[in-house]
Amino acid sequence: MKRILISGFGTVGQGFCEVLSLRKDWLMERYGEVPVVVAAMDSKTVAKCPEGLDPLALVERKQTSRKVGEETYSDSLEVLGSVDFDILVEVSPTDIKTGGVGLKNIEYALSHGKDVITVNKGPLALEFNKLMTLAKDNGCRIRFEGSVGGAMPIINLCHENLAAEKIRSVRGIFNGTCNFILSKMDNGQPFEQALKEAQQLGYAETDPTNDVEGYDTAAKVAILANAVFHRDVKFSDVKITGITGITPEAIAQAASRNMVIRLIGEISETKLEVSPRLIPRDHPLGISGTLNIALIEADLAGPITIKGRGAGRIETASAIFSDLVAILDGRAEKLC
Amino acid sequence: MLVNAELYVRDLPGQLVGSIEPISMVDGNIVSVMHDRETMMNKRILVKVTFEVKDNSQIEKLKAIWKSRDIIICKMGSVYSTLSMDYMLLGSFTAAYVDSLIDVASRLANVESVDVSYSSQDKNSGKRTAMITLEVREREDLEKVDAFFAESCKRDSLIYIRGI
């Protein structure tokens, strides 16, 4: 029976527990057993049980008491060292500058031969190749489908279904918050008002810097460059322009030519860029709203477009669950 | 290079083949041939032919062969396929500034046509928007123009947005 340790118990961690519970029967039918959550930790507390915790009880406790466990801790690595687990689900908050506690947890798990599933962009954008080498050297797997595009299956699609293709370029909208703001600006709203609405609807953080300055998209671009194009790049290598300088006049002028402005991440052998781009309204990348979209140019298959929800509790948990299924199936991450 | 030519050939058997055979002789690629028997001039009939050649030297050879075969070249013109790209500049600048950028870009790349439009200047910020549409011959031209615009905008603190 596979034992799971969940590091980070915010929206995504709770969503994963819900999906685990929702798909309990499916897992039993497919594998003859259901993986158990042996530990769950938020930023201050931890709940542990070697026989397994009730995922839904963890969610309920977190929602009522704002704590996932009774026991407090100060060093997450001590918690990881005190629990016998097989798979680390690392969903702690992204720290794009240092990788934060997520990076330490992932390094610890991989160096101890544990499989890792993460949606934490910081560690991947900063230390991708180091983590992949660590996994390879220790004979374990690291999967990260939900780190780019949420429920949109771009990484596994490229690694598995398009494994024999030479991917020429990937261009896409990888930040739903920016796309929501730019879509609202298409209708005449100024930037500040559109941002305010995004915050009120829960699409944007109180501090929207990571989204509107393009840093979130840049982290995803760095991950895709490493994972799909096998490049050796870091977050700091990405050329970034955000959307804060986009004016209503610019939107109107683009509209007069039947175009919209969208924040596009672009990756190829030579490009590594996040910038606002002029997109014809009828182009696949001219979508409105919070959806994510990616246009993959493959040498044999030609252009492939995928679209999906880039964020959300259950949507991101669905990506984590797909990685869990891949690990349980014994499918290795194919990176080289 | 794609070339359209209109030729007048004598209305005799074998003349049509005689007019298009030289295109192959100079390593050209025939795209289409139209034999118009209704358009006659001095007992000659019209042949419209479209073909591809790499450069002007092949055309000069071809013209010489046609002349030696008593084929009259009535009209000849080349057609280029072009690539179009849109660019937008945002910030404080004048129309003269944009003109100077386009002048330099035209020297760097083979620019076929330029179209520029401006938004009115914002009274508070003094900012405006310029939308530039360029047509160029080669993909490399687009890359040169893109690199030049990006560098210029960075130097002059303007926001630069290009098409897809």
PDB file of N, CA, C and O in Angstrom, chain A residues 178-212:
ATOM      1  N   CYS A 178      -4.218  37.163 -15.632  1.00  0.00           N
ATOM      2  CA  CYS A 178      -3.883  38.165 -16.653  1.00  0.00           C
ATOM      3  C   CYS A 178      -4.880  38.114 -17.798  1.00  0.00           C
ATOM      4  O   CYS A 178      -5.280  39.154 -18.325  1.00  0.00           O
ATOM      5  N   ASN A 179      -5.272  36.904 -18.177  1.00  0.00           N
ATOM      6  CA  ASN A 179      -6.203  36.816 -19.300  1.00  0.00           C
ATOM      7  C   ASN A 179      -7.570  37.372 -18.938  1.00  0.00           C
ATOM      8  O   ASN A 179      -8.228  38.000 -19.773  1.00  0.00           O
ATOM      9  N   PHE A 180      -7.959  37.181 -17.672  1.00  0.00           N
ATOM     10  CA  PHE A 180      -9.226  37.751 -17.214  1.00  0.00           C
ATOM     11  C   PHE A 180      -9.156  39.281 -17.287  1.00  0.00           C
ATOM     12  O   PHE A 180     -10.072  39.935 -17.792  1.00  0.00           O
ATOM     13  N   ILE A 181      -8.051  39.839 -16.796  1.00  0.00           N
ATOM     14  CA  ILE A 181      -7.897  41.307 -16.789  1.00  0.00           C
ATOM     15  C   ILE A 181      -7.894  41.856 -18.221  1.00  0.00           C
ATOM     16  O   ILE A 181      -8.607  42.811 -18.537  1.00  0.00           O
ATOM     17  N   LEU A 182      -7.127  41.226 -19.102  1.00  0.00           N
ATOM     18  CA  LEU A 182      -7.058  41.718 -20.487  1.00  0.00           C
ATOM     19  C   LEU A 182      -8.402  41.547 -21.201  1.00  0.00           C
ATOM     20  O   LEU A 182      -8.778  42.390 -22.023  1.00  0.00           O
ATOM     21  N   SER A 183      -9.132  40.481 -20.879  1.00  0.00           N
ATOM     22  CA  SER A 183     -10.457  40.278 -21.476  1.00  0.00           C
ATOM     23  C   SER A 183     -11.409  41.379 -21.031  1.00  0.00           C
ATOM     24  O   SER A 183     -12.225  41.869 -21.810  1.00  0.00           O
ATOM     25  N   LYS A 184     -11.324  41.750 -19.736  1.00  0.00           N
ATOM     26  CA  LYS A 184     -12.168  42.835 -19.224  1.00  0.00           C
ATOM     27  C   LYS A 184     -11.780  44.156 -19.895  1.00  0.00           C
ATOM     28  O   LYS A 184     -12.640  44.990 -20.177  1.00  0.00           O
ATOM     29  N   MET A 185     -10.487  44.339 -20.120  1.00  0.00           N
ATOM     30  CA  MET A 185     -10.027  45.572 -20.799  1.00  0.00           C
ATOM     31  C   MET A 185     -10.533  45.619 -22.241  1.00  0.00           C
ATOM     32  O   MET A 185     -10.760  46.703 -22.786  1.00  0.00           O
ATOM     33  N   ASP A 186     -10.734  44.454 -22.855  1.00  0.00           N
ATOM     34  CA  ASP A 186     -11.322  44.420 -24.213  1.00  0.00           C
ATOM     35  C   ASP A 186     -12.681  45.099 -24.225  1.00  0.00           C
ATOM     36  O   ASP A 186     -13.112  45.630 -25.238  1.00  0.00           O
ATOM     37  N   ASN A 187     -13.373  45.018 -23.077  1.00  0.00           N
ATOM     38  CA  ASN A 187     -14.726  45.607 -22.988  1.00  0.00           C
ATOM     39  C   ASN A 187     -14.694  47.047 -22.504  1.00  0.00           C
ATOM     40  O   ASN A 187     -15.737  47.599 -22.146  1.00  0.00           O
ATOM     41  N   GLY A 188     -13.515  47.628 -22.405  1.00  0.00           N
ATOM     42  CA  GLY A 188     -13.418  49.049 -22.081  1.00  0.00           C
ATOM     43  C   GLY A 188     -13.008  49.368 -20.656  1.00  0.00           C
ATOM     44  O   GLY A 188     -12.840  50.540 -20.308  1.00  0.00           O
ATOM     45  N   GLN A 189     -12.850  48.353 -19.791  1.00  0.00           N
ATOM     46  CA  GLN A 189     -12.443  48.649 -18.414  1.00  0.00           C
ATOM     47  C   GLN A 189     -10.966  49.025 -18.363  1.00  0.00           C
ATOM     48  O   GLN A 189     -10.152  48.398 -19.052  1.00  0.00           O
ATOM     49  N   PRO A 190     -10.592  50.020 -17.527  1.00  0.00           N
ATOM     50  CA  PRO A 190      -9.164  50.285 -17.354  1.00  0.00           C
ATOM     51  C   PRO A 190      -8.507  49.179 -16.533  1.00  0.00           C
ATOM     52  O   PRO A 190      -9.192  48.410 -15.851  1.00  0.00           O
ATOM     53  N   PHE A 191      -7.186  49.103 -16.578  1.00  0.00           N
ATOM     54  CA  PHE A 191      -6.435  48.031 -15.928  1.00  0.00           C
ATOM     55  C   PHE A 191      -6.776  47.901 -14.443  1.00  0.00           C
ATOM     56  O   PHE A 191      -7.070  46.801 -13.954  1.00  0.00           O
ATOM     57  N   GLU A 192      -6.742  49.046 -13.723  1.00  0.00           N
ATOM     58  CA  GLU A 192      -6.942  49.010 -12.257  1.00  0.00           C
ATOM     59  C   GLU A 192      -8.311  48.433 -11.898  1.00  0.00           C
ATOM     60  O   GLU A 192      -8.438  47.653 -10.955  1.00  0.00           O
ATOM     61  N   GLN A 193      -9.324  48.829 -12.670  1.00  0.00           N
ATOM     62  CA  GLN A 193     -10.689  48.348 -12.397  1.00  0.00           C
ATOM     63  C   GLN A 193     -10.807  46.844 -12.691  1.00  0.00           C
ATOM     64  O   GLN A 193     -11.431  46.102 -11.928  1.00  0.00           O
ATOM     65  N   ALA A 194     -10.199  46.421 -13.780  1.00  0.00           N
ATOM     66  CA  ALA A 194     -10.245  44.997 -14.141  1.00  0.00           C
ATOM     67  C   ALA A 194      -9.506  44.154 -13.089  1.00  0.00           C
ATOM     68  O   ALA A 194      -9.956  43.059 -12.717  1.00  0.00           O
ATOM     69  N   LEU A 195      -8.386  44.691 -12.583  1.00  0.00           N
ATOM     70  CA  LEU A 195      -7.632  43.988 -11.537  1.00  0.00           C
ATOM     71  C   LEU A 195      -8.465  43.876 -10.268  1.00  0.00           C
ATOM     72  O   LEU A 195      -8.518  42.817  -9.630  1.00  0.00           O
ATOM     73  N   LYS A 196      -9.122  44.962  -9.922  1.00  0.00           N
ATOM     74  CA  LYS A 196      -9.977  44.981  -8.710  1.00  0.00           C
ATOM     75  C   LYS A 196     -11.056  43.898  -8.822  1.00  0.00           C
ATOM     76  O   LYS A 196     -11.307  43.160  -7.863  1.00  0.00           O
ATOM     77  N   GLU A 197     -11.663  43.806  -9.993  1.00  0.00           N
ATOM     78  CA  GLU A 197     -12.713  42.808 -10.194  1.00  0.00           C
ATOM     79  C   GLU A 197     -12.134  41.389 -10.077  1.00  0.00           C
ATOM     80  O   GLU A 197     -12.755  40.510  -9.474  1.00  0.00           O
ATOM     81  N   ALA A 198     -10.943  41.204 -10.633  1.00  0.00           N
ATOM     82  CA  ALA A 198     -10.278  39.894 -10.540  1.00  0.00           C
ATOM     83  C   ALA A 198     -10.014  39.536  -9.074  1.00  0.00           C
ATOM     84  O   ALA A 198     -10.172  38.377  -8.668  1.00  0.00           O
ATOM     85  N   GLN A 199      -9.630  40.530  -8.273  1.00  0.00           N
ATOM     86  CA  GLN A 199      -9.376  40.282  -6.843  1.00  0.00           C
ATOM     87  C   GLN A 199     -10.670  39.949  -6.114  1.00  0.00           C
ATOM     88  O   GLN A 199     -10.719  39.043  -5.290  1.00  0.00           O
ATOM     89  N   GLN A 200     -11.748  40.688  -6.453  1.00  0.00           N
ATOM     90  CA  GLN A 200     -13.036  40.442  -5.792  1.00  0.00           C
ATOM     91  C   GLN A 200     -13.571  39.045  -6.101  1.00  0.00           C
ATOM     92  O   GLN A 200     -14.213  38.410  -5.278  1.00  0.00           O
ATOM     93  N   LEU A 201     -13.284  38.567  -7.314  1.00  0.00           N
ATOM     94  CA  LEU A 201     -13.771  37.234  -7.707  1.00  0.00           C
ATOM     95  C   LEU A 201     -12.820  36.119  -7.272  1.00  0.00           C
ATOM     96  O   LEU A 201     -13.087  34.943  -7.525  1.00  0.00           O
ATOM     97  N   GLY A 202     -11.705  36.497  -6.646  1.00  0.00           N
ATOM     98  CA  GLY A 202     -10.769  35.491  -6.142  1.00  0.00           C
ATOM     99  C   GLY A 202      -9.795  34.986  -7.190  1.00  0.00           C
ATOM    100  O   GLY A 202      -9.063  34.021  -6.961  1.00  0.00           O
ATOM    101  N   TYR A 203      -9.754  35.616  -8.361  1.00  0.00           N
ATOM    102  CA  TYR A 203      -8.812  35.192  -9.405  1.00  0.00           C
ATOM    103  C   TYR A 203      -7.418  35.759  -9.158  1.00  0.00           C
ATOM    104  O   TYR A 203      -6.422  35.201  -9.609  1.00  0.00           O
ATOM    105  N   ALA A 204      -7.352  36.938  -8.496  1.00  0.00           N
ATOM    106  CA  ALA A 204      -6.050  37.565  -8.257  1.00  0.00           C
ATOM    107  C   ALA A 204      -5.786  37.668  -6.770  1.00  0.00           C
ATOM    108  O   ALA A 204      -6.700  37.822  -5.971  1.00  0.00           O
ATOM    109  N   GLU A 205      -4.501  37.565  -6.404  1.00  0.00           N
ATOM    110  CA  GLU A 205      -4.091  37.694  -5.007  1.00  0.00           C
ATOM    111  C   GLU A 205      -4.190  39.162  -4.580  1.00  0.00           C
ATOM    112  O   GLU A 205      -4.266  40.055  -5.428  1.00  0.00           O
ATOM    113  N   THR A 206      -4.133  39.391  -3.263  1.00  0.00           N
ATOM    114  CA  THR A 206      -4.099  40.765  -2.757  1.00  0.00           C
ATOM    115  C   THR A 206      -2.881  41.483  -3.330  1.00  0.00           C
ATOM    116  O   THR A 206      -2.958  42.640  -3.729  1.00  0.00           O
ATOM    117  N   ASP A 207      -1.741  40.781  -3.351  1.00  0.00           N
ATOM    118  CA  ASP A 207      -0.569  41.314  -4.049  1.00  0.00           C
ATOM    119  C   ASP A 207      -0.482  40.601  -5.400  1.00  0.00           C
ATOM    120  O   ASP A 207      -0.051  39.451  -5.485  1.00  0.00           O
ATOM    121  N   PRO A 208      -0.894  41.283  -6.462  1.00  0.00           N
ATOM    122  CA  PRO A 208      -0.986  40.601  -7.767  1.00  0.00           C
ATOM    123  C   PRO A 208       0.316  40.601  -8.568  1.00  0.00           C
ATOM    124  O   PRO A 208       0.323  40.202  -9.727  1.00  0.00           O
ATOM    125  N   THR A 209       1.416  41.039  -7.937  1.00  0.00           N
ATOM    126  CA  THR A 209       2.679  41.228  -8.666  1.00  0.00           C
ATOM    127  C   THR A 209       3.070  40.002  -9.497  1.00  0.00           C
ATOM    128  O   THR A 209       3.410  40.133 -10.679  1.00  0.00           O
ATOM    129  N   ASN A 210       3.052  38.824  -8.883  1.00  0.00           N
ATOM    130  CA  ASN A 210       3.498  37.622  -9.592  1.00  0.00           C
ATOM    131  C   ASN A 210       2.725  37.368 -10.878  1.00  0.00           C
ATOM    132  O   ASN A 210       3.276  36.890 -11.859  1.00  0.00           O
ATOM    133  N   ASP A 211       1.429  37.690 -10.835  1.00  0.00           N
ATOM    134  CA  ASP A 211       0.597  37.475 -12.022  1.00  0.00           C
ATOM    135  C   ASP A 211       0.817  38.572 -13.049  1.00  0.00           C
ATOM    136  O   ASP A 211       1.205  38.301 -14.183  1.00  0.00           O
ATOM    137  N   VAL A 212       0.564  39.835 -12.649  1.00  0.00           N
ATOM    138  CA  VAL A 212       0.521  40.916 -13.654  1.00  0.00           C
ATOM    139  C   VAL A 212       1.893  41.321 -14.174  1.00  0.00           C
ATOM    140  O   VAL A 212       2.001  41.868 -15.271  1.00  0.00           O
TER     141      VAL A 212
END
